Amino acid sequence: MGWGFLRDPGNVLGMEIVTVEPQPRRHQLMGAAAAPLNHAYGTNGIIVTLTMPTAPLRRWQELLVAVPGLEQGLDLADQLRRAALPIKELSLYDQRIVALVRPLGGAAHSGGGRLIAVVAMEAMETVKTHLRRHKAQLLAQRPQTVAGSLRELTWNHTTLHARAADPAWTYLQLLLPPEPAAVLQALNRQQGDGMAWHLEAVRSGGESRWAALPLLRWNGAAPLAAVMETARNLGCTLFNPHVITVEDGGVGVVDGDQVQAKQAYDPAGLLNPGKLRGWLEREASGQGAAGPLMGG
């Protein structure tokens, strides 16, 4: 939650790529030259190395916390993310998701919702003070390790765990407005038990925000479209996971730089065909030969 989305400037400093041509070439792309291949879903080049910034090493602690409900958990998480604390992860779940994703129950099997937090060891006393104030119960605390990390229950891992338990669920990807309570309440009224909330603390454009990956009961394409339209009308940014193209899934418009990069590095259009709508539109319009190569 500290560094923003993958496409945010500075998260990828550069990359080395290999072109898809009869005689493949290597290109070292730095700064702006690498941007068209960043989070482009493998449509316009083969990335072989990445240059990314690092952060100071910390002793991270993973916490599994029981909260009385989603509203109380959101209040607690907001207090934590606004405090001067080193926090790497805040993930919030309502009781429906806790029931579906068994590891979220914790050894105590307490009711209500759950909060997963990954915080620096030196922040623990302050975090525990916040837990007491919000009547939250610390179910588990352990050092973060690669094996068995609680982060394997966050983001879309949550969706996979839930669908393994009940494949009738699908999901949405939303960036919530700065004050998300009205969105949660309105969609709860509309969907009832057909929606289960999973929130993730993020940074977007340098601001602390909440993203949501709510589970949604699949009732057909028309009801799904209606829910998405309601979310947009409530001020959410929708990253539609039910479409195939890069543009329609998140960017919203054709990114000419991505299309130019594909022309430069994959001129035959072999990589992930059909995924980049701008390339399909270019082909349909009969546009001609490649322009100058990007980067060097």
Short mmCIF file of C-alpha atoms in Angstrom, two decimals:
data_model
loop_
_atom_site.label_atom_id
_atom_site.label_comp_id
_atom_site.label_asym_id
_atom_site.label_seq_id
_atom_site.Cartn_x
_atom_site.Cartn_y
_atom_site.Cartn_z
CA MET A 1 0.00 0.00 0.00
CA GLY A 2 3.01 2.30 0.24
CA TRP A 3 4.11 2.62 -3.39
CA GLY A 4 0.98 2.88 -5.51
CA PHE A 5 -0.08 0.90 -8.55
CA LEU A 6 2.38 -0.78 -10.89
CA ARG A 7 1.92 1.88 -13.57
CA ASP A 8 2.62 4.75 -11.16
CA PRO A 9 5.83 6.58 -12.19
CA GLY A 10 8.92 5.29 -10.43
CA ASN A 11 7.72 1.76 -9.67
CA VAL A 12 9.50 0.41 -12.76
CA LEU A 13 12.74 2.22 -13.53
CA GLY A 14 13.68 0.28 -16.64
CA MET A 15 13.67 -3.08 -18.38
CA GLU A 16 15.50 -5.19 -20.91
CA ILE A 17 13.30 -6.71 -23.59
CA VAL A 18 13.63 -9.13 -26.50
CA THR A 19 11.74 -8.44 -29.71
CA VAL A 20 9.58 -11.03 -31.49
CA GLU A 21 11.10 -11.03 -34.97
CA PRO A 22 12.85 -13.52 -37.28
CA GLN A 23 16.10 -12.11 -35.87
CA PRO A 24 15.28 -11.15 -32.24
CA ARG A 25 17.01 -8.11 -30.78
CA ARG A 26 17.60 -6.93 -27.22
CA HIS A 27 16.70 -3.43 -26.11
CA GLN A 28 17.49 -1.71 -22.82
CA LEU A 29 14.61 0.66 -22.06
CA MET A 30 14.85 3.14 -19.21
CA GLY A 31 12.39 5.62 -17.74
CA ALA A 32 9.67 6.78 -20.12
CA ALA A 33 10.83 4.36 -22.83
CA ALA A 34 9.81 1.42 -20.61
CA ALA A 35 6.36 2.79 -19.73
CA PRO A 36 4.45 1.36 -22.75
CA LEU A 37 5.45 -2.18 -21.74
CA ASN A 38 4.64 -1.71 -18.04
CA HIS A 39 1.51 -3.69 -17.11
CA ALA A 40 0.63 -4.29 -20.77
CA TYR A 41 -0.22 -7.98 -20.18
CA GLY A 42 2.52 -9.35 -22.41
CA THR A 43 1.10 -7.77 -25.53
CA ASN A 44 4.06 -5.83 -26.89
CA GLY A 45 7.40 -7.33 -25.86
CA ILE A 46 9.17 -10.06 -23.90
CA ILE A 47 10.60 -8.66 -20.67
CA VAL A 48 13.76 -10.47 -19.56
CA THR A 49 15.00 -8.15 -16.78
CA LEU A 50 13.45 -5.39 -14.68
CA THR A 51 15.05 -2.51 -12.82
CA MET A 52 12.98 -1.57 -9.79
CA PRO A 53 13.60 0.55 -6.68
CA THR A 54 14.06 -1.10 -3.31
CA ALA A 55 13.07 -0.07 0.20
CA PRO A 56 14.89 -0.49 3.52
CA LEU A 57 14.77 -3.98 5.00
CA ARG A 58 12.33 -4.25 7.90
CA ARG A 59 11.23 -6.98 10.26
CA TRP A 60 7.62 -7.28 9.11
CA GLN A 61 4.96 -8.84 11.31
CA GLU A 62 1.81 -10.42 9.88
CA LEU A 63 -1.36 -9.94 11.90
CA LEU A 64 -4.74 -11.63 11.62
CA VAL A 65 -7.33 -9.56 13.48
CA ALA A 66 -11.00 -10.23 14.23
CA VAL A 67 -13.26 -7.16 14.00
CA PRO A 68 -16.95 -6.97 14.97
CA GLY A 69 -18.03 -6.09 11.43
CA LEU A 70 -17.06 -4.38 8.20
CA GLU A 71 -17.90 -0.86 9.40
CA GLN A 72 -15.84 -1.22 12.59
CA GLY A 73 -13.00 -2.85 10.66
CA LEU A 74 -12.97 -0.01 8.14
CA ASP A 75 -12.77 2.54 10.95
CA LEU A 76 -9.86 0.67 12.55
CA ALA A 77 -8.02 0.25 9.24
CA ASP A 78 -8.49 3.94 8.43
CA GLN A 79 -6.93 4.86 11.76
CA LEU A 80 -3.95 2.60 11.05
CA ARG A 81 -3.32 3.75 7.49
CA ARG A 82 -3.46 7.42 8.50
CA ALA A 83 -1.05 6.97 11.40
CA ALA A 84 2.70 7.51 11.10
CA LEU A 85 3.34 3.77 11.00
CA PRO A 86 5.32 1.59 8.56
CA ILE A 87 2.57 -0.64 7.14
CA LYS A 88 2.94 -2.81 4.05
CA GLU A 89 -0.53 -4.38 3.84
CA LEU A 90 -4.07 -3.74 5.07
CA SER A 91 -6.75 -6.09 3.80
CA LEU A 92 -10.31 -6.14 5.16
CA TYR A 93 -12.98 -8.86 4.81
CA ASP A 94 -16.61 -9.12 5.82
CA GLN A 95 -18.06 -12.15 7.57
CA ARG A 96 -19.29 -13.77 4.33
CA ILE A 97 -15.75 -14.02 2.99
CA VAL A 98 -14.46 -15.24 6.35
CA ALA A 99 -16.95 -18.11 6.09
CA LEU A 100 -15.75 -18.98 2.58
CA VAL A 101 -11.98 -18.66 3.11
CA ARG A 102 -11.23 -21.04 5.95
CA PRO A 103 -7.72 -19.77 6.90
CA LEU A 104 -9.25 -16.37 7.71
CA GLY A 105 -11.15 -17.92 10.61
CA GLY A 106 -8.07 -18.18 12.79
CA ALA A 107 -7.57 -20.61 15.64
CA ALA A 108 -10.13 -18.82 17.82
CA HIS A 109 -12.90 -19.05 15.17
CA SER A 110 -14.26 -15.69 16.29
CA GLY A 111 -17.24 -14.26 14.42
CA GLY A 112 -17.38 -10.98 12.50
CA GLY A 113 -14.95 -9.72 9.89
CA ARG A 114 -11.19 -9.94 9.52
CA LEU A 115 -8.28 -7.59 9.00
CA ILE A 116 -4.92 -8.75 7.69
CA ALA A 117 -2.14 -6.28 8.43
CA VAL A 118 1.59 -6.46 7.71
CA VAL A 119 3.37 -3.93 9.93
CA ALA A 120 6.93 -3.27 11.03
CA MET A 121 7.97 -4.77 14.36
CA GLU A 122 8.59 -1.32 15.85
CA ALA A 123 4.95 -0.35 15.16
CA MET A 124 3.41 -3.21 17.15
CA GLU A 125 2.77 -1.39 20.42
CA THR A 126 0.92 1.41 18.66
CA VAL A 127 -1.05 -1.08 16.57
CA LYS A 128 -2.11 -3.03 19.67
CA THR A 129 -3.32 0.20 21.26
CA HIS A 130 -5.55 0.81 18.23
CA LEU A 131 -6.86 -2.76 18.40
CA ARG A 132 -7.93 -2.32 22.01
CA ARG A 133 -9.68 0.97 21.25
CA HIS A 134 -11.71 -0.64 18.47
CA LYS A 135 -12.54 -3.86 20.38
CA ALA A 136 -10.61 -5.91 17.86
CA GLN A 137 -9.04 -9.26 18.75
CA LEU A 138 -5.54 -10.23 17.63
CA LEU A 139 -5.92 -13.85 16.50
CA ALA A 140 -2.40 -14.40 15.17
CA GLN A 141 0.94 -12.59 14.98
CA ARG A 142 4.02 -13.98 13.27
CA PRO A 143 7.07 -12.84 11.32
CA GLN A 144 6.46 -12.56 7.61
CA THR A 145 8.05 -15.38 5.66
CA VAL A 146 7.76 -16.53 2.07
CA ALA A 147 6.21 -19.87 3.00
CA GLY A 148 2.65 -19.70 4.28
CA SER A 149 2.42 -15.92 4.29
CA LEU A 150 -0.95 -14.39 5.15
CA ARG A 151 -0.51 -12.27 2.04
CA GLU A 152 -1.44 -15.42 0.12
CA LEU A 153 -4.99 -14.67 1.31
CA THR A 154 -5.02 -11.08 0.01
CA TRP A 155 -5.86 -9.42 -3.31
CA ASN A 156 -7.11 -11.94 -5.89
CA HIS A 157 -5.84 -14.89 -3.87
CA THR A 158 -8.96 -14.23 -1.78
CA THR A 159 -11.14 -14.61 -4.86
CA LEU A 160 -9.49 -17.91 -5.79
CA HIS A 161 -9.91 -19.31 -2.28
CA ALA A 162 -13.58 -18.28 -2.20
CA ARG A 163 -14.34 -19.71 -5.65
CA ALA A 164 -12.68 -22.96 -4.68
CA ALA A 165 -15.23 -23.20 -1.86
CA ASP A 166 -18.17 -22.00 -3.98
CA PRO A 167 -17.70 -21.42 -7.74
CA ALA A 168 -21.02 -19.53 -7.97
CA TRP A 169 -19.14 -16.39 -6.90
CA THR A 170 -17.48 -14.03 -9.35
CA TYR A 171 -15.92 -10.64 -8.52
CA LEU A 172 -15.35 -6.99 -9.39
CA GLN A 173 -12.29 -4.70 -9.19
CA LEU A 174 -13.04 -1.17 -7.99
CA LEU A 175 -11.13 1.89 -6.84
CA LEU A 176 -13.49 3.39 -4.27
CA PRO A 177 -14.03 7.14 -3.85
CA PRO A 178 -12.19 8.86 -0.98
CA GLU A 179 -15.20 8.35 1.34
CA PRO A 180 -16.30 4.78 0.57
CA ALA A 181 -18.99 4.19 3.23
CA ALA A 182 -21.86 5.35 0.99
CA VAL A 183 -20.73 2.98 -1.78
CA LEU A 184 -20.65 -0.02 0.55
CA GLN A 185 -24.08 0.80 1.96
CA ALA A 186 -25.72 1.40 -1.43
CA LEU A 187 -24.38 -1.78 -3.03
CA ASN A 188 -25.27 -3.78 0.07
CA ARG A 189 -28.85 -2.54 -0.21
CA GLN A 190 -28.93 -3.45 -3.91
CA GLN A 191 -27.26 -6.86 -3.68
CA GLY A 192 -28.00 -8.11 -0.15
CA ASP A 193 -26.37 -11.49 0.43
CA GLY A 194 -25.29 -11.53 -3.21
CA MET A 195 -22.21 -9.39 -2.46
CA ALA A 196 -19.33 -9.99 -0.04
CA TRP A 197 -16.79 -7.25 0.64
CA HIS A 198 -13.02 -7.45 0.40
CA LEU A 199 -11.11 -4.15 0.62
CA GLU A 200 -7.41 -3.38 0.07
CA ALA A 201 -5.59 -0.24 1.16
CA VAL A 202 -3.70 1.31 -1.78
CA ARG A 203 -2.05 4.50 -2.91
CA SER A 204 -3.33 6.09 -6.11
CA GLY A 205 -1.85 9.29 -7.44
CA GLY A 206 0.00 9.72 -4.14
CA GLU A 207 -3.21 9.52 -2.07
CA SER A 208 -4.25 6.81 0.37
CA ARG A 209 -7.39 5.09 -0.98
CA TRP A 210 -9.38 1.88 -0.73
CA ALA A 211 -9.63 -0.60 -3.58
CA ALA A 212 -12.29 -3.29 -3.49
CA LEU A 213 -12.39 -6.80 -4.90
CA PRO A 214 -15.91 -7.75 -3.77
CA LEU A 215 -17.31 -11.17 -4.44
CA LEU A 216 -20.53 -11.11 -6.44
CA ARG A 217 -23.06 -13.86 -7.04
CA TRP A 218 -23.20 -14.70 -10.74
CA ASN A 219 -26.75 -14.18 -12.01
CA GLY A 220 -26.02 -13.47 -15.65
CA ALA A 221 -24.49 -10.76 -17.83
CA ALA A 222 -27.31 -8.21 -17.49
CA PRO A 223 -27.35 -8.13 -13.65
CA LEU A 224 -23.55 -7.92 -13.68
CA ALA A 225 -23.66 -4.93 -16.02
CA ALA A 226 -26.24 -3.26 -13.78
CA VAL A 227 -24.05 -3.63 -10.69
CA MET A 228 -21.05 -2.20 -12.54
CA GLU A 229 -23.11 0.77 -13.74
CA THR A 230 -24.31 1.42 -10.20
CA ALA A 231 -20.71 1.33 -8.95
CA ARG A 232 -19.64 3.86 -11.59
CA ASN A 233 -22.55 6.14 -10.71
CA LEU A 234 -21.46 6.01 -7.05
CA GLY A 235 -18.03 7.36 -7.96
CA CYS A 236 -16.05 4.12 -8.29
CA THR A 237 -13.39 3.58 -10.93
CA LEU A 238 -14.07 0.18 -12.46
CA PHE A 239 -11.32 -2.18 -13.65
CA ASN A 240 -13.54 -4.70 -15.40
CA PRO A 241 -12.24 -8.27 -14.97
CA HIS A 242 -14.95 -9.65 -17.29
CA VAL A 243 -13.43 -8.43 -20.55
CA ILE A 244 -10.33 -9.52 -22.41
CA THR A 245 -8.70 -6.33 -23.71
CA VAL A 246 -6.20 -4.19 -21.82
CA GLU A 247 -8.14 -1.01 -22.60
CA ASP A 248 -11.59 -2.20 -21.53
CA GLY A 249 -10.25 -3.86 -18.40
CA GLY A 250 -8.76 -0.75 -16.87
CA VAL A 251 -7.10 1.91 -19.01
CA GLY A 252 -10.43 2.87 -20.59
CA VAL A 253 -8.97 4.31 -23.81
CA VAL A 254 -6.50 3.15 -26.44
CA ASP A 255 -2.93 3.94 -25.38
CA GLY A 256 -1.11 4.89 -28.58
CA ASP A 257 2.28 4.31 -26.96
CA GLN A 258 1.39 0.69 -26.25
CA VAL A 259 0.31 0.17 -29.86
CA GLN A 260 3.50 1.79 -31.16
CA ALA A 261 5.57 -0.42 -28.86
CA LYS A 262 3.86 -3.51 -30.23
CA GLN A 263 4.57 -2.35 -33.80
CA ALA A 264 8.20 -1.83 -32.87
CA TYR A 265 8.84 -5.00 -30.86
CA ASP A 266 6.19 -7.48 -32.08
CA PRO A 267 5.44 -6.38 -35.66
CA ALA A 268 3.68 -9.63 -36.60
CA GLY A 269 1.32 -9.35 -33.64
CA LEU A 270 2.20 -12.75 -32.18
CA LEU A 271 2.18 -11.87 -28.47
CA ASN A 272 -1.11 -12.36 -26.62
CA PRO A 273 -3.26 -11.91 -29.76
CA GLY A 274 -6.59 -10.17 -29.24
CA LYS A 275 -5.59 -8.62 -25.91
CA LEU A 276 -4.70 -5.12 -27.14
CA ARG A 277 -7.79 -3.44 -28.67
CA GLY A 278 -5.72 -0.61 -30.13
CA TRP A 279 -3.76 -3.14 -32.18
CA LEU A 280 -6.94 -4.79 -33.44
CA GLU A 281 -8.34 -1.40 -34.46
CA ARG A 282 -5.08 -0.56 -36.20
CA GLU A 283 -5.23 -3.82 -38.17
CA ALA A 284 -8.88 -3.25 -39.05
CA SER A 285 -8.09 0.23 -40.35
CA GLY A 286 -5.34 -1.14 -42.59
CA GLN A 287 -2.63 1.14 -41.22
CA GLY A 288 0.76 0.50 -42.72
CA ALA A 289 4.34 -0.12 -41.81
CA ALA A 290 6.08 0.34 -38.51
CA GLY A 291 7.30 3.72 -37.38
CA PRO A 292 10.70 4.29 -35.82
CA LEU A 293 11.81 1.97 -33.06
CA MET A 294 11.17 3.12 -29.49
CA GLY A 295 14.05 3.19 -27.03
CA GLY A 296 17.42 1.78 -27.95
#
